[in-house]
Amino acid sequence: MQPIQLLAPDGSFAEDEVYAPYIRALGDDVLREMYRSMATARRLDNEATSLQRQGQLELWVPCLGQEAGQTGVITALREDDMVFPTYREHAMALHRGITPEELLRQFRAAGHSGWDPLEHSFNVYSVVLGAQTLHAAGWAMGLQRDQAAGRAEDELVVACLGDGASSQGDVHESMVFASSYGLPMLYFIQNNHWAISVPVATQSKHPLALRAHGYGFEGVRVDGNDVLASFAVAAHHAPQVREGNPQIIEAVTYRMGAHTTADDPTKYRTSEEVESWKAKDPISRYATWLEAEGHADSGWFSEVDAEAKDLAADLRRAAMSMEGLELERVFDTVYAEPHRQIETEKAWLKDFEAGFAEQTGETEGERR
Amino acid sequence: MVGTFNLPDVGEGLTEAEVISWKVTVGDVVEVNDVVVEIETAKSLVELPVPFAGEVRELLAEEGETLEVGSPLIRIAEAGSEDGPEAGSDQKSDSQEKKPAERKQADSGSSGSGSPESGSSDSGGDKALVGSGPKADAAKRRPRTRPTTLDLVDVPGDAQRRPARRDAESQGRGVVDVLARTTPPVRALARRLGVALGELAAAAPGRISREDVERFARDRGGDVRAGGRRAAGPDEHGFTAGRLLREGPREEEVEVRGVRKHTAINVTRSAQEVPHVSVFRETDITRTMELRAVLREDSRYEGLSVSPLLFVAKAIIWAARRNPQVNATWHDETYSLKNYVNLGIAAATPRGLVVPVIEDAQAYDTRGLAAAITALTKRARDGKTSPAEMQGGTVSITNLGPLGLDGGTPILPPGQAAIVAVGAVRRKPWVVDDQIVPRDVMTVGGSFDHRLIDGEHAGRFVADVARVLEQPGLLLD
């Protein structure tokens, strides 16, 4: 099952009866915006990784190499289509107007999340693998009921997941619900080839898109490093999804970086493999095409680079000034109103934390 | 201005790292995010970018040295404005806001360097979120000075929010059952017994156990009927809270002793050690019953119990003579064949199951055996069987007839290879010479030690016992 591709790694465009027309219909503004999203996401990734290495973030989850699939799909959707992301959809989040600072808040442990999901139609990051696919199905069932009650909008729901999460029971359940109820669900699987250290070949003997057939809906495979194909595929299939036909879009891509900053990918994959994917970089091929087709010139690219650099500096400043999350907030946000059990546990923890001996030179000496 | 970059926790909860190689030397000028050093943690090899620009003043660790997270790594002096204006100005504004915190950090963090940097401060590096912060502490916690207890906290408006069901549980006593610490099954039990968990929690803090609830219900005693929920009658599901099978506690723990304990030990041992095999055969014992009627009329048998059991005993002795294997004890390396039958007879007594033994049963004539069985069963029923009388059995009988049963798979008494089970004698339609006629029919079977006795041996033995019961005349030979 060859992934659909419009833009080859060398930046050449292949005509396609079904999908190419979606691209030909796009103006410079949209085409440029997609580049800006990708470039910004990449700069954000680099800066955030550095911040983590400098002890300013607890953790960072890079989306390095996956910018095209994310950008293409989110651009093709409507602003009111609700997205249920994993923890790696930075390019999608930025496209929805979530600021880099808001994105970092959770990773600095300065908040449970940094944005209002309803404001951006973009749910908070789910760290529990695959759980968001069930939340998404639930949301879609809610939409269905709203529509039955006379609401006119026909937004769809995007459930993001990776090749690793495809093995989760939650994902299966979500797809069964989507199929059984005819939910307007778009499963956006970014197959980045590695579930931390487990290769995708171990998780699935077939293309993940084919799993859709088991649930009785359609699956399509796209080159996830090709922003144009990702856009076109999402644009082409979204109307069917809106009508209650769930779909899988499997974006075949590659996680160029570590799974998270706590991971060392050199321990489980070869540098040859990484190099082979470097040659398929999504941003450079798109830049080549934009310039060759006359959609942007080198001046514009430098402008974007400068913006991205500013963004990085702003981000660094903003991240440093973020206040840490007060431990009490962990308890205070469980229930809307005070709750006796939670209050009791909070008091217990306070007491526990206060119950340590003062740090003196003597105990310091004993430890060594 | 001089800044110190402390070793951060680059993984999740790492406590130390080894300095592998420096990428800069003293005097180098660096930009923000320039890689200055490569470190190796328990998880990975990591390149560390510096959080600020300037000139490298001092490398605070040797290559190959292992540092604790939070230890100072490198000192960088802010270069002239021409070297890194952007980063420098960022940090200035930041440092002004953060001064007090950083001073504290510098005091504790870089005591070894002796430079005047305690007065200096710069941004990010010093107040690294993870490296010198909470994670480093968590990895080596200070000792605790006192235990911590979980005390219930009052929350305004709690009572109003309490769900209705829980209200019923606590019977409006103002104690929140949500916080009675217990498990769902115990909560269910409390509901059935009509025990207010809140009341119980108030009386005895700590986790509420099943026993606590039962004791509470028991102690309340008559309350349950008189004033308790039981008097309230069934609810809409026809469920009457507190109603049990009979008067008494919901469950009681009974101490195991005496015969019960002895039986338990024996059957457990036997069931675990001995591979049992059981066979059965339905048998027409009409002729035996006729013979029994004759003997019952005989004055020599007056006062003696002439039951089918007597003939089964005789038949077993007869069959054991022809099937020596069943009358034996297995010893793993060897087995001992007995040239006598010590016949155990299982008897249900008020004290429990006992298996008194008739020693050398083969030596008795029929009347003598009847007398021995009569005496033995009487002593057993009176509870007078002595432990000595239960020793040394070689083959046993269990009579299921009095229980109205037809068959069963008994457990072998330890040391025996065969136990014969006989069922009730029933009048049944039976085919004799192609005619269906009513006959006295009994199932003969038993369990055998399969290590010693195959199905074939067991079958032949049971067939022999059955043959004698069918044709008691065989006993004459």
PDB file of N, CA and C in Angstrom, chain A residues 30-89:
ATOM      1  N   VAL A  30      -2.253  30.560   1.989  1.00  0.00           N
ATOM      2  CA  VAL A  30      -2.368  29.270   2.679  1.00  0.00           C
ATOM      3  C   VAL A  30      -1.073  28.466   2.541  1.00  0.00           C
ATOM      4  N   LEU A  31      -0.525  28.488   1.331  1.00  0.00           N
ATOM      5  CA  LEU A  31       0.704  27.723   1.097  1.00  0.00           C
ATOM      6  C   LEU A  31       1.839  28.232   1.984  1.00  0.00           C
ATOM      7  N   ARG A  32       1.933  29.540   2.083  1.00  0.00           N
ATOM      8  CA  ARG A  32       2.984  30.117   2.924  1.00  0.00           C
ATOM      9  C   ARG A  32       2.732  29.844   4.400  1.00  0.00           C
ATOM     10  N   GLU A  33       1.463  29.929   4.770  1.00  0.00           N
ATOM     11  CA  GLU A  33       1.129  29.711   6.182  1.00  0.00           C
ATOM     12  C   GLU A  33       1.528  28.300   6.614  1.00  0.00           C
ATOM     13  N   MET A  34       1.359  27.370   5.714  1.00  0.00           N
ATOM     14  CA  MET A  34       1.736  25.993   6.061  1.00  0.00           C
ATOM     15  C   MET A  34       3.236  25.905   6.299  1.00  0.00           C
ATOM     16  N   TYR A  35       3.988  26.618   5.486  1.00  0.00           N
ATOM     17  CA  TYR A  35       5.443  26.605   5.698  1.00  0.00           C
ATOM     18  C   TYR A  35       5.785  27.241   7.044  1.00  0.00           C
ATOM     19  N   ARG A  36       5.109  28.361   7.314  1.00  0.00           N
ATOM     20  CA  ARG A  36       5.400  29.074   8.555  1.00  0.00           C
ATOM     21  C   ARG A  36       5.117  28.161   9.765  1.00  0.00           C
ATOM     22  N   SER A  37       4.019  27.475   9.737  1.00  0.00           N
ATOM     23  CA  SER A  37       3.663  26.556  10.824  1.00  0.00           C
ATOM     24  C   SER A  37       4.759  25.521  11.054  1.00  0.00           C
ATOM     25  N   MET A  38       5.210  24.952   9.946  1.00  0.00           N
ATOM     26  CA  MET A  38       6.218  23.893  10.062  1.00  0.00           C
ATOM     27  C   MET A  38       7.539  24.437  10.606  1.00  0.00           C
ATOM     28  N   ALA A  39       7.937  25.583  10.062  1.00  0.00           N
ATOM     29  CA  ALA A  39       9.210  26.166  10.487  1.00  0.00           C
ATOM     30  C   ALA A  39       9.146  26.590  11.955  1.00  0.00           C
ATOM     31  N   THR A  40       8.008  27.145  12.347  1.00  0.00           N
ATOM     32  CA  THR A  40       7.838  27.570  13.732  1.00  0.00           C
ATOM     33  C   THR A  40       7.874  26.373  14.674  1.00  0.00           C
ATOM     34  N   ALA A  41       7.194  25.332  14.256  1.00  0.00           N
ATOM     35  CA  ALA A  41       7.168  24.130  15.088  1.00  0.00           C
ATOM     36  C   ALA A  41       8.579  23.591  15.286  1.00  0.00           C
ATOM     37  N   ARG A  42       9.359  23.632  14.215  1.00  0.00           N
ATOM     38  CA  ARG A  42      10.707  23.082  14.316  1.00  0.00           C
ATOM     39  C   ARG A  42      11.583  23.938  15.242  1.00  0.00           C
ATOM     40  N   ARG A  43      11.425  25.234  15.101  1.00  0.00           N
ATOM     41  CA  ARG A  43      12.223  26.122  15.957  1.00  0.00           C
ATOM     42  C   ARG A  43      11.806  25.918  17.417  1.00  0.00           C
ATOM     43  N   LEU A  44      10.524  25.806  17.623  1.00  0.00           N
ATOM     44  CA  LEU A  44      10.013  25.559  18.963  1.00  0.00           C
ATOM     45  C   LEU A  44      10.617  24.279  19.539  1.00  0.00           C
ATOM     46  N   ASP A  45      10.669  23.256  18.703  1.00  0.00           N
ATOM     47  CA  ASP A  45      11.204  21.970  19.126  1.00  0.00           C
ATOM     48  C   ASP A  45      12.641  22.095  19.608  1.00  0.00           C
ATOM     49  N   ASN A  46      13.439  22.784  18.790  1.00  0.00           N
ATOM     50  CA  ASN A  46      14.852  22.933  19.139  1.00  0.00           C
ATOM     51  C   ASN A  46      15.026  23.710  20.437  1.00  0.00           C
ATOM     52  N   GLU A  47      14.260  24.781  20.543  1.00  0.00           N
ATOM     53  CA  GLU A  47      14.409  25.620  21.738  1.00  0.00           C
ATOM     54  C   GLU A  47      13.950  24.870  22.984  1.00  0.00           C
ATOM     55  N   ALA A  48      12.837  24.187  22.853  1.00  0.00           N
ATOM     56  CA  ALA A  48      12.304  23.470  24.005  1.00  0.00           C
ATOM     57  C   ALA A  48      13.239  22.340  24.427  1.00  0.00           C
ATOM     58  N   THR A  49      13.846  21.690  23.449  1.00  0.00           N
ATOM     59  CA  THR A  49      14.799  20.626  23.782  1.00  0.00           C
ATOM     60  C   THR A  49      15.979  21.214  24.558  1.00  0.00           C
ATOM     61  N   SER A  50      16.472  22.368  24.098  1.00  0.00           N
ATOM     62  CA  SER A  50      17.563  23.027  24.815  1.00  0.00           C
ATOM     63  C   SER A  50      17.135  23.398  26.230  1.00  0.00           C
ATOM     64  N   LEU A  51      15.939  23.954  26.332  1.00  0.00           N
ATOM     65  CA  LEU A  51      15.453  24.357  27.659  1.00  0.00           C
ATOM     66  C   LEU A  51      15.397  23.160  28.599  1.00  0.00           C
ATOM     67  N   GLN A  52      15.027  22.028  28.063  1.00  0.00           N
ATOM     68  CA  GLN A  52      14.986  20.846  28.916  1.00  0.00           C
ATOM     69  C   GLN A  52      16.403  20.463  29.326  1.00  0.00           C
ATOM     70  N   ARG A  53      17.340  20.553  28.399  1.00  0.00           N
ATOM     71  CA  ARG A  53      18.732  20.201  28.690  1.00  0.00           C
ATOM     72  C   ARG A  53      19.356  21.166  29.694  1.00  0.00           C
ATOM     73  N   GLN A  54      18.737  22.334  29.802  1.00  0.00           N
ATOM     74  CA  GLN A  54      19.256  23.324  30.744  1.00  0.00           C
ATOM     75  C   GLN A  54      18.495  23.292  32.055  1.00  0.00           C
ATOM     76  N   GLY A  55      17.648  22.306  32.186  1.00  0.00           N
ATOM     77  CA  GLY A  55      16.916  22.145  33.444  1.00  0.00           C
ATOM     78  C   GLY A  55      15.721  23.069  33.574  1.00  0.00           C
ATOM     79  N   GLN A  56      15.263  23.632  32.454  1.00  0.00           N
ATOM     80  CA  GLN A  56      14.141  24.566  32.537  1.00  0.00           C
ATOM     81  C   GLN A  56      12.798  23.916  32.219  1.00  0.00           C
ATOM     82  N   LEU A  57      12.827  22.722  31.685  1.00  0.00           N
ATOM     83  CA  LEU A  57      11.591  21.968  31.458  1.00  0.00           C
ATOM     84  C   LEU A  57      11.781  20.591  32.085  1.00  0.00           C
ATOM     85  N   GLU A  58      10.682  20.042  32.586  1.00  0.00           N
ATOM     86  CA  GLU A  58      10.768  18.703  33.148  1.00  0.00           C
ATOM     87  C   GLU A  58      11.039  17.682  32.043  1.00  0.00           C
ATOM     88  N   LEU A  59      10.435  17.957  30.907  1.00  0.00           N
ATOM     89  CA  LEU A  59      10.437  16.978  29.829  1.00  0.00           C
ATOM     90  C   LEU A  59      10.074  17.702  28.549  1.00  0.00           C
ATOM     91  N   TRP A  60      10.553  17.197  27.428  1.00  0.00           N
ATOM     92  CA  TRP A  60      10.040  17.698  26.158  1.00  0.00           C
ATOM     93  C   TRP A  60       9.835  16.514  25.228  1.00  0.00           C
ATOM     94  N   VAL A  61       8.782  16.623  24.439  1.00  0.00           N
ATOM     95  CA  VAL A  61       8.429  15.572  23.487  1.00  0.00           C
ATOM     96  C   VAL A  61       8.540  16.177  22.091  1.00  0.00           C
ATOM     97  N   PRO A  62       9.625  15.929  21.400  1.00  0.00           N
ATOM     98  CA  PRO A  62       9.801  16.597  20.106  1.00  0.00           C
ATOM     99  C   PRO A  62       8.913  16.010  19.011  1.00  0.00           C
ATOM    100  N   CYS A  63       8.485  16.884  18.098  1.00  0.00           N
ATOM    101  CA  CYS A  63       7.724  16.397  16.943  1.00  0.00           C
ATOM    102  C   CYS A  63       8.584  16.507  15.688  1.00  0.00           C
ATOM    103  N   LEU A  64       9.866  16.688  15.904  1.00  0.00           N
ATOM    104  CA  LEU A  64      10.846  16.858  14.831  1.00  0.00           C
ATOM    105  C   LEU A  64      10.658  15.809  13.721  1.00  0.00           C
ATOM    106  N   GLY A  65      10.445  16.296  12.498  1.00  0.00           N
ATOM    107  CA  GLY A  65      10.279  15.391  11.362  1.00  0.00           C
ATOM    108  C   GLY A  65       8.828  15.111  11.032  1.00  0.00           C
ATOM    109  N   GLN A  66       7.926  15.413  11.962  1.00  0.00           N
ATOM    110  CA  GLN A  66       6.508  15.096  11.746  1.00  0.00           C
ATOM    111  C   GLN A  66       5.678  16.342  11.449  1.00  0.00           C
ATOM    112  N   GLU A  67       6.343  17.433  11.145  1.00  0.00           N
ATOM    113  CA  GLU A  67       5.624  18.706  11.000  1.00  0.00           C
ATOM    114  C   GLU A  67       4.656  18.701   9.828  1.00  0.00           C
ATOM    115  N   ALA A  68       5.034  18.021   8.719  1.00  0.00           N
ATOM    116  CA  ALA A  68       4.240  18.124   7.496  1.00  0.00           C
ATOM    117  C   ALA A  68       2.861  17.480   7.635  1.00  0.00           C
ATOM    118  N   GLY A  69       2.837  16.258   8.133  1.00  0.00           N
ATOM    119  CA  GLY A  69       1.562  15.560   8.282  1.00  0.00           C
ATOM    120  C   GLY A  69       0.618  16.357   9.172  1.00  0.00           C
ATOM    121  N   GLN A  70       1.148  16.820  10.291  1.00  0.00           N
ATOM    122  CA  GLN A  70       0.324  17.582  11.232  1.00  0.00           C
ATOM    123  C   GLN A  70      -0.199  18.867  10.597  1.00  0.00           C
ATOM    124  N   THR A  71       0.706  19.585   9.937  1.00  0.00           N
ATOM    125  CA  THR A  71       0.324  20.873   9.355  1.00  0.00           C
ATOM    126  C   THR A  71      -0.663  20.690   8.207  1.00  0.00           C
ATOM    127  N   GLY A  72      -0.389  19.721   7.356  1.00  0.00           N
ATOM    128  CA  GLY A  72      -1.265  19.503   6.205  1.00  0.00           C
ATOM    129  C   GLY A  72      -2.680  19.160   6.640  1.00  0.00           C
ATOM    130  N   VAL A  73      -2.798  18.231   7.575  1.00  0.00           N
ATOM    131  CA  VAL A  73      -4.128  17.790   7.998  1.00  0.00           C
ATOM    132  C   VAL A  73      -4.892  18.904   8.702  1.00  0.00           C
ATOM    133  N   ILE A  74      -4.241  19.590   9.627  1.00  0.00           N
ATOM    134  CA  ILE A  74      -4.968  20.608  10.401  1.00  0.00           C
ATOM    135  C   ILE A  74      -5.369  21.786   9.506  1.00  0.00           C
ATOM    136  N   THR A  75      -4.558  22.070   8.525  1.00  0.00           N
ATOM    137  CA  THR A  75      -4.889  23.176   7.623  1.00  0.00           C
ATOM    138  C   THR A  75      -6.116  22.840   6.771  1.00  0.00           C
ATOM    139  N   ALA A  76      -6.261  21.575   6.447  1.00  0.00           N
ATOM    140  CA  ALA A  76      -7.381  21.165   5.594  1.00  0.00           C
ATOM    141  C   ALA A  76      -8.708  21.137   6.350  1.00  0.00           C
ATOM    142  N   LEU A  77      -8.630  21.152   7.672  1.00  0.00           N
ATOM    143  CA  LEU A  77      -9.859  21.053   8.460  1.00  0.00           C
ATOM    144  C   LEU A  77     -10.405  22.432   8.797  1.00  0.00           C
ATOM    145  N   ARG A  78     -11.613  22.422   9.367  1.00  0.00           N
ATOM    146  CA  ARG A  78     -12.212  23.689   9.777  1.00  0.00           C
ATOM    147  C   ARG A  78     -11.759  24.044  11.182  1.00  0.00           C
ATOM    148  N   GLU A  79     -11.828  25.322  11.495  1.00  0.00           N
ATOM    149  CA  GLU A  79     -11.377  25.782  12.810  1.00  0.00           C
ATOM    150  C   GLU A  79     -12.220  25.205  13.949  1.00  0.00           C
ATOM    151  N   ASP A  80     -13.440  24.808  13.632  1.00  0.00           N
ATOM    152  CA  ASP A  80     -14.302  24.286  14.708  1.00  0.00           C
ATOM    153  C   ASP A  80     -14.275  22.750  14.785  1.00  0.00           C
ATOM    154  N   ASP A  81     -13.446  22.131  13.979  1.00  0.00           N
ATOM    155  CA  ASP A  81     -13.313  20.671  14.101  1.00  0.00           C
ATOM    156  C   ASP A  81     -12.498  20.372  15.361  1.00  0.00           C
ATOM    157  N   MET A  82     -13.075  19.610  16.266  1.00  0.00           N
ATOM    158  CA  MET A  82     -12.437  19.394  17.567  1.00  0.00           C
ATOM    159  C   MET A  82     -11.307  18.372  17.438  1.00  0.00           C
ATOM    160  N   VAL A  83     -10.135  18.742  17.940  1.00  0.00           N
ATOM    161  CA  VAL A  83      -8.961  17.874  17.855  1.00  0.00           C
ATOM    162  C   VAL A  83      -8.629  17.301  19.228  1.00  0.00           C
ATOM    163  N   PHE A  84      -8.423  16.003  19.264  1.00  0.00           N
ATOM    164  CA  PHE A  84      -7.959  15.352  20.494  1.00  0.00           C
ATOM    165  C   PHE A  84      -6.525  14.869  20.263  1.00  0.00           C
ATOM    166  N   PRO A  85      -5.564  15.660  20.721  1.00  0.00           N
ATOM    167  CA  PRO A  85      -4.164  15.371  20.403  1.00  0.00           C
ATOM    168  C   PRO A  85      -3.551  14.354  21.364  1.00  0.00           C
ATOM    169  N   THR A  86      -2.386  13.841  20.974  1.00  0.00           N
ATOM    170  CA  THR A  86      -1.562  13.096  21.926  1.00  0.00           C
ATOM    171  C   THR A  86      -0.771  14.158  22.690  1.00  0.00           C
ATOM    172  N   TYR A  87       0.513  13.960  22.836  1.00  0.00           N
ATOM    173  CA  TYR A  87       1.353  14.965  23.491  1.00  0.00           C
ATOM    174  C   TYR A  87       2.406  15.494  22.515  1.00  0.00           C
ATOM    175  N   ARG A  88       2.249  15.168  21.228  1.00  0.00           N
ATOM    176  CA  ARG A  88       3.301  15.493  20.269  1.00  0.00           C
ATOM    177  C   ARG A  88       2.780  16.369  19.119  1.00  0.00           C
ATOM    178  N   GLU A  89       1.549  16.893  19.244  1.00  0.00           N
ATOM    179  CA  GLU A  89       0.960  17.605  18.101  1.00  0.00           C
ATOM    180  C   GLU A  89       1.265  19.105  18.152  1.00  0.00           C
TER     181      GLU A  89
END
